Short mmCIF file of C-alpha atoms and ligand atoms in Angstrom, two decimals:
data_model
loop_
_atom_site.label_atom_id
_atom_site.label_comp_id
_atom_site.label_asym_id
_atom_site.label_seq_id
_atom_site.Cartn_x
_atom_site.Cartn_y
_atom_site.Cartn_z
CA MET A 19 -10.48 11.27 -2.37
CA LEU A 20 -13.75 9.50 -2.95
CA ASN A 21 -14.65 11.82 -5.80
CA TYR A 22 -11.85 10.90 -8.23
CA ILE A 23 -13.21 9.26 -11.38
CA ALA A 24 -10.86 6.93 -13.24
CA SER A 25 -11.08 6.26 -16.96
CA ASP A 26 -11.49 2.57 -17.88
CA THR A 27 -7.95 2.45 -19.28
CA LEU A 28 -6.25 4.53 -16.59
CA LEU A 29 -3.67 1.85 -15.75
CA LYS A 30 -3.23 0.30 -19.18
CA ASP A 31 0.28 -1.10 -19.74
CA ARG A 32 1.28 -0.50 -16.12
CA VAL A 33 2.86 -3.20 -13.98
CA ILE A 34 1.77 -2.85 -10.36
CA LEU A 35 2.83 -4.91 -7.34
CA ILE A 36 0.42 -5.10 -4.41
CA THR A 37 1.40 -6.58 -1.05
CA GLY A 38 -1.29 -8.34 0.95
CA ALA A 39 -3.21 -8.82 -2.30
CA GLY A 40 -5.10 -11.88 -1.06
CA ASP A 41 -7.56 -10.18 1.25
CA GLY A 42 -9.23 -6.95 2.33
CA ILE A 43 -8.08 -3.69 0.76
CA GLY A 44 -5.21 -5.35 -1.13
CA ARG A 45 -7.59 -7.78 -2.80
CA ALA A 46 -9.91 -4.95 -3.87
CA ALA A 47 -6.93 -2.94 -5.14
CA ALA A 48 -5.71 -5.91 -7.18
CA MET A 49 -9.13 -6.41 -8.79
CA ASP A 50 -9.48 -2.71 -9.46
CA CYS A 51 -6.00 -2.24 -10.96
CA ALA A 52 -6.60 -5.23 -13.25
CA ARG A 53 -10.00 -3.80 -14.25
CA LEU A 54 -8.29 -0.53 -15.23
CA GLY A 55 -5.79 -2.34 -17.46
CA ALA A 56 -2.77 -3.00 -15.24
CA THR A 57 -0.80 -6.21 -15.02
CA VAL A 58 -0.87 -6.91 -11.30
CA ILE A 59 1.63 -8.83 -9.24
CA LEU A 60 -0.21 -10.41 -6.34
CA LEU A 61 2.11 -10.72 -3.36
CA GLY A 62 1.02 -12.23 -0.07
CA ARG A 63 1.57 -15.05 2.35
CA THR A 64 -1.42 -17.36 1.67
CA LEU A 65 -1.17 -18.98 -1.74
CA GLU A 66 -4.83 -20.08 -1.84
CA LYS A 67 -6.02 -16.51 -1.34
CA LEU A 68 -3.71 -15.23 -4.09
CA GLU A 69 -4.92 -17.96 -6.44
CA SER A 70 -8.52 -17.05 -5.71
CA VAL A 71 -7.90 -13.36 -6.60
CA SER A 72 -6.02 -14.42 -9.70
CA ASP A 73 -8.94 -16.65 -10.78
CA GLU A 74 -11.40 -13.83 -10.22
CA ILE A 75 -9.27 -11.45 -12.31
CA GLU A 76 -9.01 -13.95 -15.14
CA SER A 77 -12.69 -14.88 -15.13
CA ALA A 78 -13.55 -11.19 -15.34
CA GLY A 79 -11.52 -11.08 -18.55
CA TYR A 80 -8.79 -8.75 -17.26
CA GLY A 81 -5.07 -9.22 -17.97
CA GLN A 82 -3.37 -12.26 -16.51
CA PRO A 83 -1.87 -11.47 -13.09
CA ALA A 84 1.31 -12.88 -11.58
CA ILE A 85 1.29 -14.59 -8.20
CA TYR A 86 4.24 -14.13 -5.86
CA PRO A 87 3.84 -15.84 -2.46
CA LEU A 88 6.12 -14.26 0.12
CA ASP A 89 5.91 -14.09 3.90
CA LEU A 90 7.03 -10.66 5.09
CA ARG A 91 7.77 -12.08 8.54
CA THR A 92 10.66 -14.17 7.29
CA ALA A 93 11.70 -12.80 3.87
CA THR A 94 15.40 -11.90 3.68
CA ASP A 95 17.37 -9.40 1.59
CA GLU A 96 18.13 -12.29 -0.76
CA ASP A 97 14.40 -13.02 -1.14
CA TYR A 98 13.71 -9.39 -2.06
CA GLN A 99 16.60 -9.41 -4.53
CA GLU A 100 15.16 -12.57 -6.07
CA LEU A 101 11.79 -10.82 -6.37
CA ALA A 102 13.51 -7.91 -8.15
CA ASP A 103 15.36 -10.30 -10.48
CA VAL A 104 12.17 -12.19 -11.36
CA LEU A 105 10.24 -8.98 -12.05
CA LYS A 106 13.09 -7.62 -14.16
CA GLU A 107 13.16 -10.80 -16.21
CA GLU A 108 9.36 -10.88 -16.67
CA PHE A 109 8.41 -7.21 -16.95
CA SER A 110 11.62 -5.08 -17.30
CA CYS A 111 10.21 -2.35 -15.05
CA LEU A 112 7.75 -1.63 -12.25
CA ASP A 113 5.23 1.24 -12.49
CA GLY A 114 3.48 0.88 -9.16
CA LEU A 115 4.26 -0.49 -5.71
CA LEU A 116 1.43 -0.56 -3.19
CA HIS A 117 2.64 -1.38 0.31
CA ASN A 118 -0.62 -2.59 1.79
CA ALA A 119 0.09 -5.71 3.90
CA SER A 120 0.20 -5.12 7.65
CA ILE A 121 -0.57 -6.88 10.89
CA LEU A 122 -2.38 -5.48 13.89
CA GLY A 123 -0.54 -7.16 16.74
CA GLN A 124 -1.98 -6.76 20.22
CA LEU A 125 -4.41 -4.12 21.45
CA THR A 126 -3.21 -3.81 25.02
CA PRO A 127 -1.41 -1.35 27.33
CA MET A 128 2.31 -0.97 26.72
CA SER A 129 2.94 -2.35 30.18
CA ASN A 130 1.45 -5.62 28.98
CA TYR A 131 2.71 -5.73 25.37
CA GLU A 132 4.76 -8.83 24.44
CA SER A 133 8.13 -7.75 23.07
CA ARG A 134 8.10 -10.65 20.57
CA THR A 135 4.83 -9.39 19.07
CA TRP A 136 6.15 -5.82 19.10
CA ARG A 137 9.19 -6.84 17.06
CA LEU A 138 7.05 -8.85 14.64
CA VAL A 139 4.66 -5.95 13.99
CA MET A 140 7.53 -3.53 13.46
CA HIS A 141 9.20 -6.00 11.12
CA VAL A 142 6.16 -6.79 8.94
CA ASN A 143 4.81 -3.23 8.87
CA VAL A 144 8.06 -1.23 8.61
CA THR A 145 11.25 -3.19 8.01
CA ALA A 146 9.83 -5.50 5.34
CA PRO A 147 8.45 -2.63 3.19
CA PHE A 148 11.82 -0.88 3.56
CA MET A 149 13.70 -3.99 2.38
CA MET A 150 11.29 -4.53 -0.50
CA THR A 151 11.42 -0.90 -1.60
CA GLN A 152 15.21 -0.87 -1.52
CA ALA A 153 15.40 -3.97 -3.73
CA LEU A 154 12.76 -2.69 -6.18
CA LEU A 155 14.02 0.90 -6.57
CA PRO A 156 16.13 0.11 -9.65
CA LEU A 157 13.05 -1.35 -11.38
CA LEU A 158 10.90 1.62 -10.36
CA GLU A 159 13.57 3.97 -11.76
CA VAL A 160 13.13 2.39 -15.20
CA SER A 161 9.43 3.30 -15.33
CA LYS A 162 8.45 6.54 -17.06
CA ASP A 163 6.54 7.57 -13.90
CA ALA A 164 6.52 5.13 -11.02
CA SER A 165 4.23 5.45 -8.01
CA VAL A 166 5.01 4.09 -4.55
CA ILE A 167 2.21 4.09 -1.98
CA PHE A 168 2.65 3.43 1.72
CA THR A 169 -0.44 2.57 3.77
CA SER A 170 -0.90 4.36 7.07
CA SER A 171 -3.80 4.69 9.46
CA GLY A 172 -5.63 7.19 11.64
CA VAL A 173 -3.18 6.16 14.37
CA GLY A 174 -0.20 7.00 12.13
CA THR A 175 -0.22 10.68 13.06
CA GLN A 176 -1.83 10.66 16.51
CA GLY A 177 -0.83 8.20 19.22
CA LYS A 178 -3.65 6.15 20.70
CA ALA A 179 -3.74 4.20 23.96
CA TYR A 180 -3.55 0.40 23.63
CA TRP A 181 -2.66 0.45 19.91
CA GLY A 182 1.01 -0.29 20.73
CA ALA A 183 3.31 -1.41 17.95
CA TYR A 184 0.69 -0.98 15.22
CA CYS A 185 0.38 2.72 16.06
CA VAL A 186 4.15 3.18 16.27
CA SER A 187 4.68 1.24 13.03
CA LYS A 188 2.29 3.56 11.18
CA PHE A 189 4.16 6.65 12.45
CA ALA A 190 7.32 4.96 11.12
CA THR A 191 5.61 4.21 7.81
CA GLU A 192 4.73 7.87 7.39
CA GLY A 193 8.33 8.83 8.20
CA MET A 194 9.70 6.31 5.73
CA ALA A 195 7.45 7.65 2.97
CA GLN A 196 8.52 11.23 3.69
CA VAL A 197 12.22 10.31 3.67
CA LEU A 198 11.90 8.47 0.35
CA ALA A 199 9.75 11.21 -1.18
CA GLN A 200 12.41 13.83 -0.42
CA GLU A 201 15.23 11.59 -1.62
CA THR A 202 13.55 10.96 -4.97
CA GLU A 203 11.94 14.36 -5.47
CA ASN A 204 14.57 16.00 -7.65
CA THR A 205 16.53 13.04 -8.85
CA SER A 206 14.01 10.57 -10.21
CA LYS A 207 10.55 10.15 -11.73
CA ILE A 208 9.36 8.14 -8.73
CA ARG A 209 6.56 9.64 -6.64
CA VAL A 210 5.95 8.48 -3.08
CA ASN A 211 2.72 9.07 -1.20
CA ILE A 212 0.72 7.85 1.78
CA ILE A 213 -2.87 6.65 1.97
CA ASN A 214 -4.88 6.44 5.15
CA PRO A 215 -7.74 4.11 4.15
CA GLY A 216 -9.97 5.06 7.10
CA ALA A 217 -12.36 2.59 8.73
CA THR A 218 -12.93 -0.10 6.09
CA ARG A 219 -14.88 -3.35 6.17
CA THR A 220 -12.12 -5.97 6.40
CA SER A 221 -10.99 -8.72 8.75
CA MET A 222 -8.38 -6.41 10.31
CA ARG A 223 -11.08 -3.88 11.16
CA ALA A 224 -13.25 -6.65 12.64
CA GLN A 225 -10.27 -7.85 14.70
CA ALA A 226 -9.72 -4.33 16.06
CA PHE A 227 -13.41 -3.57 16.66
CA PRO A 228 -15.16 -6.91 17.27
CA GLY A 229 -18.34 -5.29 18.60
CA GLU A 230 -18.82 -2.97 15.64
CA ASP A 231 -21.45 -3.49 12.95
CA PRO A 232 -19.30 -3.99 9.81
CA ALA A 233 -22.06 -2.49 7.67
CA LEU A 234 -21.23 0.92 9.16
CA ASN A 235 -17.95 1.01 7.25
CA LEU A 236 -17.24 1.45 3.56
CA THR A 237 -16.10 -1.62 1.66
CA PRO A 238 -12.56 -1.85 0.25
CA LYS A 239 -14.01 -1.44 -3.25
CA GLU A 240 -15.63 1.86 -2.27
CA ILE A 241 -12.34 3.45 -1.16
CA MET A 242 -10.44 2.72 -4.39
CA PRO A 243 -10.51 6.21 -5.97
CA SER A 244 -7.43 7.52 -4.12
CA TYR A 245 -5.51 4.36 -5.05
CA GLN A 246 -6.52 4.83 -8.69
CA TYR A 247 -5.47 8.48 -8.63
CA LEU A 248 -2.07 7.80 -7.09
CA LEU A 249 -1.27 4.77 -9.28
CA GLY A 250 -2.29 6.46 -12.52
CA PRO A 251 -0.72 9.27 -14.54
CA ASP A 252 -2.99 12.02 -13.14
CA SER A 253 -0.78 12.13 -10.04
CA VAL A 254 2.52 12.61 -11.86
CA GLY A 255 4.39 15.33 -9.95
CA VAL A 256 2.50 14.69 -6.71
CA THR A 257 4.87 13.38 -4.06
CA GLY A 258 5.28 13.44 -0.28
CA GLN A 259 1.52 13.77 0.21
CA ARG A 260 -0.89 12.04 2.58
CA PHE A 261 -4.37 11.16 1.38
CA ASN A 262 -7.41 10.21 3.41
CA ALA A 263 -9.16 7.71 1.16
CA GLN A 264 -12.59 8.49 2.57
CA GLU A 265 -12.47 12.27 2.19
CA MET A 266 -13.91 14.16 -0.73
CA GLN A 267 -11.06 16.28 -1.97
CA LYS A 268 -9.58 17.79 -5.09
CA PRO A 269 -6.41 16.24 -6.44
CA PRO A 270 -3.60 18.53 -5.19
CA LYS A 271 -2.48 19.37 -8.72
CA GLU A 272 -5.85 21.02 -9.38
CA GLU A 273 -5.64 23.04 -6.22
CA ALA A 274 -2.17 24.41 -6.45
CA GLY A 275 -0.42 23.38 -9.61
CA ILE A 276 2.26 20.72 -9.33
CA VAL A 277 2.77 19.99 -5.67
CA LYS A 278 6.30 19.98 -4.39
CA ALA A 279 7.00 17.54 -1.59
CA LYS A 280 9.19 19.96 0.34
CA GLU A 281 6.51 22.63 0.62
CA ASN A 282 3.90 20.17 1.78
CA MET A 283 5.98 18.15 4.16
CA THR A 284 7.02 21.17 6.21
CA GLN A 285 3.42 22.13 6.91
N1 LIG B 13 -9.38 -1.91 7.42
C1 LIG B 13 -9.23 -0.75 8.02
O1 LIG B 13 -10.18 -0.22 8.63
C2 LIG B 13 -7.91 -0.03 7.96
C3 LIG B 13 -7.82 1.24 8.52
C4 LIG B 13 -6.61 1.93 8.47
C5 LIG B 13 -5.51 1.34 7.86
N2 LIG B 13 -5.62 0.10 7.32
C6 LIG B 13 -4.44 -0.46 6.65
O2 LIG B 13 -4.80 -0.93 5.37
C7 LIG B 13 -3.96 -2.03 5.01
C8 LIG B 13 -4.82 -3.21 4.60
O3 LIG B 13 -5.59 -3.58 5.72
P1 LIG B 13 -6.84 -4.59 5.64
O4 LIG B 13 -7.84 -4.05 6.55
O5 LIG B 13 -7.17 -4.88 4.25
O6 LIG B 13 -6.18 -5.86 6.35
P2 LIG B 13 -6.47 -7.42 6.17
O7 LIG B 13 -7.85 -7.65 5.69
O8 LIG B 13 -6.03 -8.03 7.46
O9 LIG B 13 -5.47 -7.82 5.01
C9 LIG B 13 -4.08 -7.74 5.24
C10 LIG B 13 -3.35 -8.43 4.12
O10 LIG B 13 -1.95 -8.42 4.45
C11 LIG B 13 -1.45 -9.75 4.29
N3 LIG B 13 -0.37 -10.05 5.21
C12 LIG B 13 -0.41 -10.04 6.56
N4 LIG B 13 0.76 -10.48 7.04
C13 LIG B 13 1.54 -10.78 5.98
C14 LIG B 13 2.85 -11.31 5.84
N5 LIG B 13 3.59 -11.66 6.90
N6 LIG B 13 3.34 -11.51 4.60
C15 LIG B 13 2.60 -11.21 3.51
N7 LIG B 13 1.36 -10.71 3.57
C16 LIG B 13 0.83 -10.51 4.81
C17 LIG B 13 -2.65 -10.64 4.58
O11 LIG B 13 -2.43 -11.93 4.05
P3 LIG B 13 -3.19 -13.20 4.69
O12 LIG B 13 -4.65 -12.91 4.53
O13 LIG B 13 -2.70 -14.31 3.85
O14 LIG B 13 -2.76 -13.26 6.11
C18 LIG B 13 -3.77 -9.88 3.92
O15 LIG B 13 -3.83 -10.17 2.55
C19 LIG B 13 -3.07 -2.30 6.22
O16 LIG B 13 -1.83 -1.66 6.02
C20 LIG B 13 -3.82 -1.65 7.36
O17 LIG B 13 -2.95 -1.27 8.40
C21 LIG B 13 -6.78 -0.60 7.35
#
């Protein structure tokens, strides 16, 4: 959805948590959400990176962000509950949750894949976002229209040789988003959608394709329109959808009125 144009105040008064906010796409999303008026909660594992994003947001004159260092490899249910308690105390509600942090693991045949790495990838990419979402649902319920975004990949709908646990974790991410979208569709104001960023100039992309010229890929900043659309009020009523961030497309509401998750997820 490269053609969506956000107003400068699209995210005013919204509180948005971004995982993996210290680098790559998460960093760009944090800057962009702050630019559009949101209070952002920067969650990630490397404090220095989070501080650097926070400094950049403040020197640009945007609203003061919150920093929340958390390692998704080791965080427990109690840690996620503590996160929910802190956010409740500070902000009362949560309007956006962008599950962006992921790890790549190994690119190798399954016959060679280390089971320890497999478990780690599945934990960081699937189980941790599940645990976080579960803990934060009560805060999302308080928002007038909360948006949850799960981040998938081109290998999240089509298996690919040598992509191992990363590929499987992205299939699971898509499944998790669909389950939650159906569960919340009629009973809450929470919308749940999936973004496939497409090939984007980040360190994860460079790790996966070391021989590639990075200049061939769009920058994280350039793929922000679909994130803006899904985090802002223009996507109210859109749930259970999958968006390719690098496609030109009309917002679904324009195409077919309010989109119902059930109709779209059975296609
Ligand atoms: N780039 C692409 O071409 C592409 C394509 C398709 C899908 N995606 C998806 O887009 C999302 C962002 O990818 P990216 O390319 O921006 O990746 P990236 O540059 O590697 O950034 C990943 C972020 O996740 C954080 N993270 C990793 N492990 C963590 C942990 N255990 N706890 C907390 N935070 C952790 C990293 O923090 P540290 O820097 O501190 O480690 C970093 O901020 C991922 O879900 C990825 O699968 C990317």
